Amino acid sequence: MSIMEVPRLLPPVPLPRTILKPSLATAEKLSPNEPPPEQEKPQDENDLKDNLFGEEEEVEKSPDVTICSAEEAERTAEERAAQRQLMAVQELVQSERNYLRMLQLSTVTIRSNLQKLQPPPANLDSIFLHVEDVTDVSGRLLGLLDQKNVQPGEPLFLEALCDAFLSLSSDIEAAYKEYLANYNQVIAVENAYKQKEALWEQIVKVIKTSAPEVNASSLSFFLVTPVQRIARYPLLLQTIQKHTDTRHPACALLEQTAHASIAINCRINEYKRFREVADKYKKSQTLSIMDKINRLNSHSIAKKTARMGQFLKHETGMVPKLVDEEFDALEGFFYVLEHGILRLLDNVELYLHHLQVGRHASKGVGLRERRPSSLSSSLFGPQTFSNCKTEEFDLDMDGEKVPVCYKEITTGLRQWILPVFEERTRTLIHKPLCALRDLLVGPRNLIRKRPQKLLDYEVIEAKPCPSYDEQAVADTYRTMNTLLLDELPKFNGLALQMIWSMLGTFSCLHKDLASDLEQLFRSFAQQLPHSSLDASAFWEWAETAVLEGARSLDALGQSVEETLLGPASQQRLRLLTDKHGSDKIYRVLSAAAGGRDLDLTLAKGELVAVIGRADTRGDGRRWLVDAGGRRGYAPASRLIRYHGAEEEEEEEPPPSPHLSLPQSASSARRHSYAAELPRHATTTTAAALGRPCFQVFAAYGFAARGNCEVSMAAGEPVRVLEPHDKRGNREWSLVEVRGRQRGYVPSNYLAAAPVAGTLATRHPSC
């Protein structure tokens, strides 16, 4: 049998070859020219052939040796792969348990001990932000594995592991992407702690005391573990997949799980990149002129020049401008929302200002004055009501139920209902609106920055071979544009939803306020004397009582005013008459508030003496007057000639709502013209009403001082067109004199007298 007939399945036999190396001593004795000693020759070729033939004869005697060796090798490989798979599975599960224990140690023990420091470190909650979400999802993953009651070595464990991971994949991605996006902020806060040596020593002491077995010396030792863990999931799952037989029932599911873990990491990295771009450009910076000058360099100048050139090309039509209709619609809707949010916030702040101005007037409310709005106009009443603190006065009316009930109701409103309503409005409306206003800053800055980045992107895209830095700028624009297109619709939708929710809450708050008011009034309604009346009878009584009370209060006020001001007016009249003469005495028709230099503030009915009929610039609308010691300017339109005692008599009593028939014709001068005479009062119209006919005439002469006024002579008949001016002021009447001329005259310059022959007879048409 020759060598060529050796079976191919038999592995080649290595030929032994002995090489004798000279020792160090022998090498030293040899000279450089002497040849090395001869090495021992290998065995003779015939001897090797005899050995091979001998082994071959032994193999031929046992033909099953080759098959058994292959099966053993395959079995050994399978066992080795199964062992490595088991070790990888055990490593995944055990490392997950250790990882969860580290998270719980940092979030529970270390965090609670750090909060006990006096004072506690600033921004401590921001360090552990989103750690609880990561801890929760890790605990749920282990909980799902424990629920299956299978061990890592059992056949069903891989399937249970894959099902648990895939079912929690969305939660894992949501928890880790927020944590990793906020991780840079965590490191920044920890570095701020390290700047304060005493505080950092306390933090390290707390860490070593809380976790002595870990031998950690910083918070980042614990807080970096989620960053490392999410990246290890693909490695561990791929290792398990590598050592899993393709014939295993969970092989396909394991491959899907490994791909899902890789996709989660890719999406988290993309989200983190988006967040970094957003955080970079959404910050509002207020730079001084020197800061802007210091930022100028060759790169920034070249960039701004390129932008300006591209912008001019767009404006001149040399290059078409990129238009994104989808983004333009989102941008327009965002600015509409922003305007609505800011307007609503202004209205709510003014609303709260009017609520608290009465109760906190002495402390100050810290809100700037704003123009009245429709939302807040309904609370000008409570502002005055809150100033009336009835509980601070003893009305001495214990026997009367109505004043006592009113006192209790107003006290309840001031001390209970309105403060609770104000606090709820601040908590449920004002604070969320302020938070929403702050959230507008980031999207607004990104939207404003996008056109500049778009110009850079267009310039770079026009180049055939952009550089690495230019490609990074283009990627920044793509990231910003994608971020806006993805996130801006979500922001707009959530902001709109919040606005509608707050408006609904505002309506519910007013509904609760009305319910509290009704409950308060009902508790005292049974004690009032008119509570048994039906609705129509009650409102009729209430209207009558209010009108009577108003008339009584008005009469009381006039009486007090006459009592207090009567002697002073008489004394001023004598003083001004002696000094300037009676022909220069004028009376103030309505209150005048001085708004310019040297202007006087005059009350209605006050007497003054006219010194000059124009100011220093020749303006005839401002007269120089003497107010009994004070000299200054007053509006000429608010002054009327004073005629002594006759005018005082004409003013009293005040005009009646309905002109009554005077007792005699001579008494017509005692009644000033009543503004409530029928329009176009003439002899015929008065007779048509079945009443004695009257003629309106000028009781005093009046000289027009402007285009809107008309002159009339004493005793001249006039026709009343309007018993008030355009503002509803009844002190002036629109009249027609001499058939054509129309204008305003003082109402108290007019008088009405019955027409001769109508006192005893009626008009035929009656």
PDB file of C-alpha atoms in Angstrom, residues 213-471:
ATOM      1  CA  GLU A 213     -19.704  48.787  48.703  1.00  0.00           C
ATOM      2  CA  VAL A 214     -19.566  50.610  45.359  1.00  0.00           C
ATOM      3  CA  ASN A 215     -16.586  52.866  46.117  1.00  0.00           C
ATOM      4  CA  ALA A 216     -18.022  55.725  44.039  1.00  0.00           C
ATOM      5  CA  SER A 217     -16.818  59.319  44.353  1.00  0.00           C
ATOM      6  CA  SER A 218     -19.224  61.243  42.086  1.00  0.00           C
ATOM      7  CA  LEU A 219     -22.838  61.306  40.970  1.00  0.00           C
ATOM      8  CA  SER A 220     -21.866  60.641  37.373  1.00  0.00           C
ATOM      9  CA  PHE A 221     -20.698  57.162  38.435  1.00  0.00           C
ATOM     10  CA  PHE A 222     -24.367  56.248  38.873  1.00  0.00           C
ATOM     11  CA  LEU A 223     -25.948  58.568  36.322  1.00  0.00           C
ATOM     12  CA  VAL A 224     -23.817  57.363  33.400  1.00  0.00           C
ATOM     13  CA  THR A 225     -25.089  53.787  33.733  1.00  0.00           C
ATOM     14  CA  PRO A 226     -28.261  54.372  31.623  1.00  0.00           C
ATOM     15  CA  VAL A 227     -26.094  55.813  28.839  1.00  0.00           C
ATOM     16  CA  GLN A 228     -23.955  52.666  28.897  1.00  0.00           C
ATOM     17  CA  ARG A 229     -26.857  50.269  29.339  1.00  0.00           C
ATOM     18  CA  ILE A 230     -28.895  51.238  26.290  1.00  0.00           C
ATOM     19  CA  ALA A 231     -25.793  50.748  24.116  1.00  0.00           C
ATOM     20  CA  ARG A 232     -25.114  47.259  25.591  1.00  0.00           C
ATOM     21  CA  TYR A 233     -28.512  45.817  24.658  1.00  0.00           C
ATOM     22  CA  PRO A 234     -27.602  45.335  20.960  1.00  0.00           C
ATOM     23  CA  LEU A 235     -24.203  43.825  21.855  1.00  0.00           C
ATOM     24  CA  LEU A 236     -25.660  41.304  24.309  1.00  0.00           C
ATOM     25  CA  LEU A 237     -28.532  40.322  22.014  1.00  0.00           C
ATOM     26  CA  GLN A 238     -26.223  39.915  19.033  1.00  0.00           C
ATOM     27  CA  THR A 239     -23.909  37.741  21.139  1.00  0.00           C
ATOM     28  CA  ILE A 240     -26.825  35.516  22.119  1.00  0.00           C
ATOM     29  CA  GLN A 241     -27.950  35.367  18.475  1.00  0.00           C
ATOM     30  CA  LYS A 242     -24.422  34.434  17.330  1.00  0.00           C
ATOM     31  CA  HIS A 243     -24.310  31.382  19.591  1.00  0.00           C
ATOM     32  CA  THR A 244     -27.894  30.290  18.920  1.00  0.00           C
ATOM     33  CA  ASP A 245     -28.498  27.435  16.504  1.00  0.00           C
ATOM     34  CA  THR A 246     -30.464  28.412  13.414  1.00  0.00           C
ATOM     35  CA  ARG A 247     -32.746  25.456  14.100  1.00  0.00           C
ATOM     36  CA  HIS A 248     -33.754  26.941  17.477  1.00  0.00           C
ATOM     37  CA  PRO A 249     -37.491  27.922  17.552  1.00  0.00           C
ATOM     38  CA  ALA A 250     -36.655  31.390  18.934  1.00  0.00           C
ATOM     39  CA  CYS A 251     -33.920  32.169  16.393  1.00  0.00           C
ATOM     40  CA  ALA A 252     -36.094  34.374  14.156  1.00  0.00           C
ATOM     41  CA  LEU A 253     -37.593  36.184  17.152  1.00  0.00           C
ATOM     42  CA  LEU A 254     -34.119  36.732  18.575  1.00  0.00           C
ATOM     43  CA  GLU A 255     -32.944  38.255  15.302  1.00  0.00           C
ATOM     44  CA  GLN A 256     -35.970  40.595  15.305  1.00  0.00           C
ATOM     45  CA  THR A 257     -35.181  41.632  18.883  1.00  0.00           C
ATOM     46  CA  ALA A 258     -31.553  42.379  18.055  1.00  0.00           C
ATOM     47  CA  HIS A 259     -32.600  44.517  15.082  1.00  0.00           C
ATOM     48  CA  ALA A 260     -35.154  46.322  17.262  1.00  0.00           C
ATOM     49  CA  SER A 261     -32.469  47.191  19.835  1.00  0.00           C
ATOM     50  CA  ILE A 262     -30.228  48.585  17.102  1.00  0.00           C
ATOM     51  CA  ALA A 263     -33.114  50.652  15.705  1.00  0.00           C
ATOM     52  CA  ILE A 264     -33.873  52.017  19.180  1.00  0.00           C
ATOM     53  CA  ASN A 265     -30.278  53.202  19.549  1.00  0.00           C
ATOM     54  CA  CYS A 266     -30.347  54.829  16.110  1.00  0.00           C
ATOM     55  CA  ARG A 267     -33.567  56.700  16.842  1.00  0.00           C
ATOM     56  CA  ILE A 268     -32.254  57.811  20.236  1.00  0.00           C
ATOM     57  CA  ASN A 269     -29.072  59.149  18.633  1.00  0.00           C
ATOM     58  CA  GLU A 270     -31.121  60.986  16.006  1.00  0.00           C
ATOM     59  CA  TYR A 271     -33.403  62.461  18.661  1.00  0.00           C
ATOM     60  CA  LYS A 272     -30.419  63.541  20.730  1.00  0.00           C
ATOM     61  CA  ARG A 273     -28.921  65.256  17.681  1.00  0.00           C
ATOM     62  CA  PHE A 274     -32.206  67.051  17.037  1.00  0.00           C
ATOM     63  CA  ARG A 275     -32.348  68.193  20.631  1.00  0.00           C
ATOM     64  CA  GLU A 276     -28.798  69.510  20.514  1.00  0.00           C
ATOM     65  CA  VAL A 277     -29.600  71.572  17.417  1.00  0.00           C
ATOM     66  CA  ALA A 278     -32.806  72.851  19.000  1.00  0.00           C
ATOM     67  CA  ASP A 279     -31.085  73.745  22.269  1.00  0.00           C
ATOM     68  CA  LYS A 280     -28.350  75.552  20.377  1.00  0.00           C
ATOM     69  CA  TYR A 281     -30.639  77.838  18.402  1.00  0.00           C
ATOM     70  CA  LYS A 282     -33.630  78.279  20.669  1.00  0.00           C
ATOM     71  CA  LYS A 283     -31.733  80.173  23.356  1.00  0.00           C
ATOM     72  CA  SER A 284     -32.470  83.886  23.511  1.00  0.00           C
ATOM     73  CA  GLN A 285     -29.304  85.947  23.778  1.00  0.00           C
ATOM     74  CA  THR A 286     -29.214  89.642  24.549  1.00  0.00           C
ATOM     75  CA  LEU A 287     -25.888  90.854  23.198  1.00  0.00           C
ATOM     76  CA  SER A 288     -24.518  94.339  23.516  1.00  0.00           C
ATOM     77  CA  ILE A 289     -22.953  96.174  20.605  1.00  0.00           C
ATOM     78  CA  MET A 290     -19.464  95.362  21.891  1.00  0.00           C
ATOM     79  CA  ASP A 291     -20.314  91.660  22.157  1.00  0.00           C
ATOM     80  CA  LYS A 292     -21.525  91.632  18.570  1.00  0.00           C
ATOM     81  CA  ILE A 293     -18.373  93.441  17.420  1.00  0.00           C
ATOM     82  CA  ASN A 294     -16.161  90.982  19.301  1.00  0.00           C
ATOM     83  CA  ARG A 295     -17.886  88.084  17.557  1.00  0.00           C
ATOM     84  CA  LEU A 296     -16.973  89.373  14.127  1.00  0.00           C
ATOM     85  CA  ASN A 297     -14.283  87.398  12.331  1.00  0.00           C
ATOM     86  CA  SER A 298     -13.429  86.440   8.795  1.00  0.00           C
ATOM     87  CA  HIS A 299     -15.657  83.361   8.886  1.00  0.00           C
ATOM     88  CA  SER A 300     -18.752  85.220  10.184  1.00  0.00           C
ATOM     89  CA  ILE A 301     -18.246  88.076   7.702  1.00  0.00           C
ATOM     90  CA  ALA A 302     -17.947  85.633   4.807  1.00  0.00           C
ATOM     91  CA  LYS A 303     -21.050  83.774   5.951  1.00  0.00           C
ATOM     92  CA  LYS A 304     -23.147  86.921   6.258  1.00  0.00           C
ATOM     93  CA  THR A 305     -21.891  88.160   2.900  1.00  0.00           C
ATOM     94  CA  ALA A 306     -22.922  84.901   1.254  1.00  0.00           C
ATOM     95  CA  ARG A 307     -26.346  85.157   2.854  1.00  0.00           C
ATOM     96  CA  MET A 308     -26.802  88.708   1.657  1.00  0.00           C
ATOM     97  CA  GLY A 309     -25.772  87.748  -1.854  1.00  0.00           C
ATOM     98  CA  GLN A 310     -28.211  84.856  -1.953  1.00  0.00           C
ATOM     99  CA  PHE A 311     -30.979  87.082  -0.576  1.00  0.00           C
ATOM    100  CA  LEU A 312     -30.362  89.704  -3.281  1.00  0.00           C
ATOM    101  CA  LYS A 313     -30.481  86.972  -5.923  1.00  0.00           C
ATOM    102  CA  HIS A 314     -33.904  85.950  -4.610  1.00  0.00           C
ATOM    103  CA  GLU A 315     -35.196  89.513  -4.596  1.00  0.00           C
ATOM    104  CA  THR A 316     -33.951  90.259  -8.081  1.00  0.00           C
ATOM    105  CA  GLY A 317     -35.268  86.996  -9.496  1.00  0.00           C
ATOM    106  CA  MET A 318     -31.879  85.643 -10.478  1.00  0.00           C
ATOM    107  CA  VAL A 319     -32.349  82.491  -8.411  1.00  0.00           C
ATOM    108  CA  PRO A 320     -35.724  80.900  -7.598  1.00  0.00           C
ATOM    109  CA  LYS A 321     -36.599  80.873  -3.947  1.00  0.00           C
ATOM    110  CA  LEU A 322     -37.404  77.588  -2.248  1.00  0.00           C
ATOM    111  CA  VAL A 323     -41.006  77.573  -1.034  1.00  0.00           C
ATOM    112  CA  ASP A 324     -42.343  75.083   1.486  1.00  0.00           C
ATOM    113  CA  GLU A 325     -46.113  75.495   1.684  1.00  0.00           C
ATOM    114  CA  GLU A 326     -46.442  73.020   4.535  1.00  0.00           C
ATOM    115  CA  PHE A 327     -43.993  74.928   6.705  1.00  0.00           C
ATOM    116  CA  ASP A 328     -45.513  78.291   5.761  1.00  0.00           C
ATOM    117  CA  ALA A 329     -48.927  77.081   6.951  1.00  0.00           C
ATOM    118  CA  LEU A 330     -47.458  75.816  10.230  1.00  0.00           C
ATOM    119  CA  GLU A 331     -45.573  79.079  10.752  1.00  0.00           C
ATOM    120  CA  GLY A 332     -48.685  81.193  10.174  1.00  0.00           C
ATOM    121  CA  PHE A 333     -50.761  79.121  12.577  1.00  0.00           C
ATOM    122  CA  PHE A 334     -47.993  79.345  15.200  1.00  0.00           C
ATOM    123  CA  TYR A 335     -47.952  83.148  15.067  1.00  0.00           C
ATOM    124  CA  VAL A 336     -51.752  83.235  15.356  1.00  0.00           C
ATOM    125  CA  LEU A 337     -51.527  81.042  18.453  1.00  0.00           C
ATOM    126  CA  GLU A 338     -48.758  83.189  19.905  1.00  0.00           C
ATOM    127  CA  HIS A 339     -50.807  86.366  19.477  1.00  0.00           C
ATOM    128  CA  GLY A 340     -53.860  84.737  21.054  1.00  0.00           C
ATOM    129  CA  ILE A 341     -51.897  83.379  24.022  1.00  0.00           C
ATOM    130  CA  LEU A 342     -50.227  86.709  24.782  1.00  0.00           C
ATOM    131  CA  ARG A 343     -53.518  88.608  24.421  1.00  0.00           C
ATOM    132  CA  LEU A 344     -55.323  86.146  26.681  1.00  0.00           C
ATOM    133  CA  LEU A 345     -52.542  86.386  29.270  1.00  0.00           C
ATOM    134  CA  ASP A 346     -52.768  90.193  29.295  1.00  0.00           C
ATOM    135  CA  ASN A 347     -56.532  90.018  29.802  1.00  0.00           C
ATOM    136  CA  VAL A 348     -56.237  87.499  32.633  1.00  0.00           C
ATOM    137  CA  GLU A 349     -53.596  89.603  34.402  1.00  0.00           C
ATOM    138  CA  LEU A 350     -55.774  92.701  34.136  1.00  0.00           C
ATOM    139  CA  TYR A 351     -58.748  90.655  35.336  1.00  0.00           C
ATOM    140  CA  LEU A 352     -56.813  89.529  38.423  1.00  0.00           C
ATOM    141  CA  HIS A 353     -55.581  93.085  38.957  1.00  0.00           C
ATOM    142  CA  HIS A 354     -59.135  94.378  39.234  1.00  0.00           C
ATOM    143  CA  LEU A 355     -60.052  91.477  41.508  1.00  0.00           C
ATOM    144  CA  GLN A 356     -57.367  92.171  44.069  1.00  0.00           C
ATOM    145  CA  VAL A 357     -56.895  95.946  43.783  1.00  0.00           C
ATOM    146  CA  GLY A 358     -59.486  96.633  46.485  1.00  0.00           C
ATOM    147  CA  ARG A 359     -58.293  94.038  48.972  1.00  0.00           C
ATOM    148  CA  HIS A 360     -54.573  94.596  48.422  1.00  0.00           C
ATOM    149  CA  ALA A 361     -54.480  98.292  47.637  1.00  0.00           C
ATOM    150  CA  SER A 362     -52.214  99.006  50.592  1.00  0.00           C
ATOM    151  CA  LYS A 363     -49.676  96.316  49.602  1.00  0.00           C
ATOM    152  CA  GLY A 364     -49.585  96.899  45.857  1.00  0.00           C
ATOM    153  CA  VAL A 365     -50.272  94.228  43.314  1.00  0.00           C
ATOM    154  CA  GLY A 366     -47.180  94.521  41.169  1.00  0.00           C
ATOM    155  CA  LEU A 367     -49.116  94.509  37.901  1.00  0.00           C
ATOM    156  CA  ARG A 368     -48.593  97.217  35.325  1.00  0.00           C
ATOM    157  CA  GLU A 369     -51.566  99.274  34.255  1.00  0.00           C
ATOM    158  CA  ARG A 370     -53.158  98.169  31.018  1.00  0.00           C
ATOM    159  CA  ARG A 371     -56.025  99.394  28.968  1.00  0.00           C
ATOM    160  CA  PRO A 372     -59.411  97.911  29.899  1.00  0.00           C
ATOM    161  CA  SER A 373     -60.478  94.855  27.963  1.00  0.00           C
ATOM    162  CA  SER A 374     -63.769  93.130  27.416  1.00  0.00           C
ATOM    163  CA  LEU A 375     -62.729  90.254  29.659  1.00  0.00           C
ATOM    164  CA  SER A 376     -61.948  92.421  32.652  1.00  0.00           C
ATOM    165  CA  SER A 377     -64.549  95.149  32.277  1.00  0.00           C
ATOM    166  CA  SER A 378     -67.115  93.211  34.290  1.00  0.00           C
ATOM    167  CA  LEU A 379     -65.041  93.476  37.466  1.00  0.00           C
ATOM    168  CA  PHE A 380     -64.811  97.227  37.881  1.00  0.00           C
ATOM    169  CA  GLY A 381     -67.812  96.868  40.173  1.00  0.00           C
ATOM    170  CA  PRO A 382     -66.176  94.392  42.606  1.00  0.00           C
ATOM    171  CA  GLN A 383     -63.178  96.711  42.741  1.00  0.00           C
ATOM    172  CA  THR A 384     -65.341  99.401  44.359  1.00  0.00           C
ATOM    173  CA  PHE A 385     -67.250  96.809  46.348  1.00  0.00           C
ATOM    174  CA  SER A 386     -64.037  95.395  47.844  1.00  0.00           C
ATOM    175  CA  ASN A 387     -63.098  98.830  49.184  1.00  0.00           C
ATOM    176  CA  CYS A 388     -66.249  98.844  51.326  1.00  0.00           C
ATOM    177  CA  LYS A 389     -65.318  96.815  54.413  1.00  0.00           C
ATOM    178  CA  THR A 390     -68.624  96.616  56.215  1.00  0.00           C
ATOM    179  CA  GLU A 391     -67.318  94.229  58.873  1.00  0.00           C
ATOM    180  CA  GLU A 392     -65.085  96.990  60.232  1.00  0.00           C
ATOM    181  CA  PHE A 393     -68.038  99.220  61.158  1.00  0.00           C
ATOM    182  CA  ASP A 394     -70.671  98.861  63.833  1.00  0.00           C
ATOM    183  CA  LEU A 395     -73.885  99.925  62.112  1.00  0.00           C
ATOM    184  CA  ASP A 396     -75.869  99.827  65.378  1.00  0.00           C
ATOM    185  CA  MET A 397     -78.799  98.203  63.554  1.00  0.00           C
ATOM    186  CA  ASP A 398     -79.110  94.942  65.410  1.00  0.00           C
ATOM    187  CA  GLY A 399     -82.888  95.139  65.326  1.00  0.00           C
ATOM    188  CA  GLU A 400     -83.112  95.505  61.526  1.00  0.00           C
ATOM    189  CA  LYS A 401     -82.623  92.353  59.474  1.00  0.00           C
ATOM    190  CA  VAL A 402     -81.861  93.931  56.114  1.00  0.00           C
ATOM    191  CA  PRO A 403     -78.661  95.827  57.107  1.00  0.00           C
ATOM    192  CA  VAL A 404     -77.443  92.864  59.155  1.00  0.00           C
ATOM    193  CA  CYS A 405     -77.981  90.455  56.244  1.00  0.00           C
ATOM    194  CA  TYR A 406     -76.244  92.841  53.876  1.00  0.00           C
ATOM    195  CA  LYS A 407     -73.297  93.096  56.259  1.00  0.00           C
ATOM    196  CA  GLU A 408     -72.992  89.308  56.524  1.00  0.00           C
ATOM    197  CA  ILE A 409     -73.252  88.840  52.750  1.00  0.00           C
ATOM    198  CA  THR A 410     -70.572  91.431  51.940  1.00  0.00           C
ATOM    199  CA  THR A 411     -68.310  90.008  54.632  1.00  0.00           C
ATOM    200  CA  GLY A 412     -68.660  86.503  53.181  1.00  0.00           C
ATOM    201  CA  LEU A 413     -67.933  87.782  49.691  1.00  0.00           C
ATOM    202  CA  ARG A 414     -64.795  89.651  50.724  1.00  0.00           C
ATOM    203  CA  GLN A 415     -63.331  87.108  53.122  1.00  0.00           C
ATOM    204  CA  TRP A 416     -64.296  83.786  51.530  1.00  0.00           C
ATOM    205  CA  ILE A 417     -65.813  83.690  48.042  1.00  0.00           C
ATOM    206  CA  LEU A 418     -63.720  86.243  46.139  1.00  0.00           C
ATOM    207  CA  PRO A 419     -60.311  85.220  47.629  1.00  0.00           C
ATOM    208  CA  VAL A 420     -60.954  81.549  46.811  1.00  0.00           C
ATOM    209  CA  PHE A 421     -62.063  82.458  43.306  1.00  0.00           C
ATOM    210  CA  GLU A 422     -58.958  84.597  42.781  1.00  0.00           C
ATOM    211  CA  GLU A 423     -56.600  81.861  44.021  1.00  0.00           C
ATOM    212  CA  ARG A 424     -58.202  79.224  41.804  1.00  0.00           C
ATOM    213  CA  THR A 425     -57.992  81.553  38.803  1.00  0.00           C
ATOM    214  CA  ARG A 426     -54.296  82.128  39.425  1.00  0.00           C
ATOM    215  CA  THR A 427     -53.559  78.412  39.826  1.00  0.00           C
ATOM    216  CA  LEU A 428     -55.679  77.036  36.984  1.00  0.00           C
ATOM    217  CA  ILE A 429     -55.495  79.864  34.437  1.00  0.00           C
ATOM    218  CA  HIS A 430     -52.689  82.347  35.049  1.00  0.00           C
ATOM    219  CA  LYS A 431     -49.820  79.966  35.878  1.00  0.00           C
ATOM    220  CA  PRO A 432     -50.473  77.594  32.932  1.00  0.00           C
ATOM    221  CA  LEU A 433     -50.686  80.588  30.606  1.00  0.00           C
ATOM    222  CA  CYS A 434     -47.335  81.901  31.882  1.00  0.00           C
ATOM    223  CA  ALA A 435     -45.763  78.473  31.344  1.00  0.00           C
ATOM    224  CA  LEU A 436     -47.213  78.299  27.827  1.00  0.00           C
ATOM    225  CA  ARG A 437     -45.867  81.773  27.076  1.00  0.00           C
ATOM    226  CA  ASP A 438     -42.370  80.662  28.122  1.00  0.00           C
ATOM    227  CA  LEU A 439     -42.620  77.602  25.864  1.00  0.00           C
ATOM    228  CA  LEU A 440     -43.187  79.848  22.845  1.00  0.00           C
ATOM    229  CA  VAL A 441     -39.601  81.139  22.973  1.00  0.00           C
ATOM    230  CA  GLY A 442     -37.920  77.996  21.603  1.00  0.00           C
ATOM    231  CA  PRO A 443     -40.096  77.449  18.505  1.00  0.00           C
ATOM    232  CA  ARG A 444     -40.101  81.187  17.775  1.00  0.00           C
ATOM    233  CA  ASN A 445     -36.296  81.351  17.737  1.00  0.00           C
ATOM    234  CA  LEU A 446     -36.041  78.266  15.538  1.00  0.00           C
ATOM    235  CA  ILE A 447     -38.564  79.694  13.082  1.00  0.00           C
ATOM    236  CA  ARG A 448     -36.669  82.991  12.914  1.00  0.00           C
ATOM    237  CA  LYS A 449     -33.343  81.196  12.459  1.00  0.00           C
ATOM    238  CA  ARG A 450     -34.594  78.916   9.674  1.00  0.00           C
ATOM    239  CA  PRO A 451     -34.506  81.521   6.809  1.00  0.00           C
ATOM    240  CA  GLN A 452     -30.837  82.261   7.550  1.00  0.00           C
ATOM    241  CA  LYS A 453     -29.922  78.579   7.532  1.00  0.00           C
ATOM    242  CA  LEU A 454     -31.941  78.125   4.359  1.00  0.00           C
ATOM    243  CA  LEU A 455     -29.804  80.766   2.612  1.00  0.00           C
ATOM    244  CA  ASP A 456     -26.643  78.949   3.762  1.00  0.00           C
ATOM    245  CA  TYR A 457     -28.092  75.658   2.528  1.00  0.00           C
ATOM    246  CA  GLU A 458     -28.872  77.058  -0.919  1.00  0.00           C
ATOM    247  CA  VAL A 459     -25.361  78.478  -1.274  1.00  0.00           C
ATOM    248  CA  ILE A 460     -23.782  75.136  -0.275  1.00  0.00           C
ATOM    249  CA  GLU A 461     -26.047  73.079  -2.538  1.00  0.00           C
ATOM    250  CA  ALA A 462     -24.970  75.185  -5.502  1.00  0.00           C
ATOM    251  CA  LYS A 463     -21.335  74.129  -4.979  1.00  0.00           C
ATOM    252  CA  PRO A 464     -20.181  70.955  -6.774  1.00  0.00           C
ATOM    253  CA  CYS A 465     -17.876  69.735  -3.994  1.00  0.00           C
ATOM    254  CA  PRO A 466     -18.712  71.193  -0.590  1.00  0.00           C
ATOM    255  CA  SER A 467     -16.202  70.837   2.214  1.00  0.00           C
ATOM    256  CA  TYR A 468     -16.735  68.878   5.396  1.00  0.00           C
ATOM    257  CA  ASP A 469     -17.694  71.998   7.375  1.00  0.00           C
ATOM    258  CA  GLU A 470     -20.093  73.112   4.663  1.00  0.00           C
ATOM    259  CA  GLN A 471     -21.686  69.680   4.620  1.00  0.00           C
TER     260      GLN A 471
END
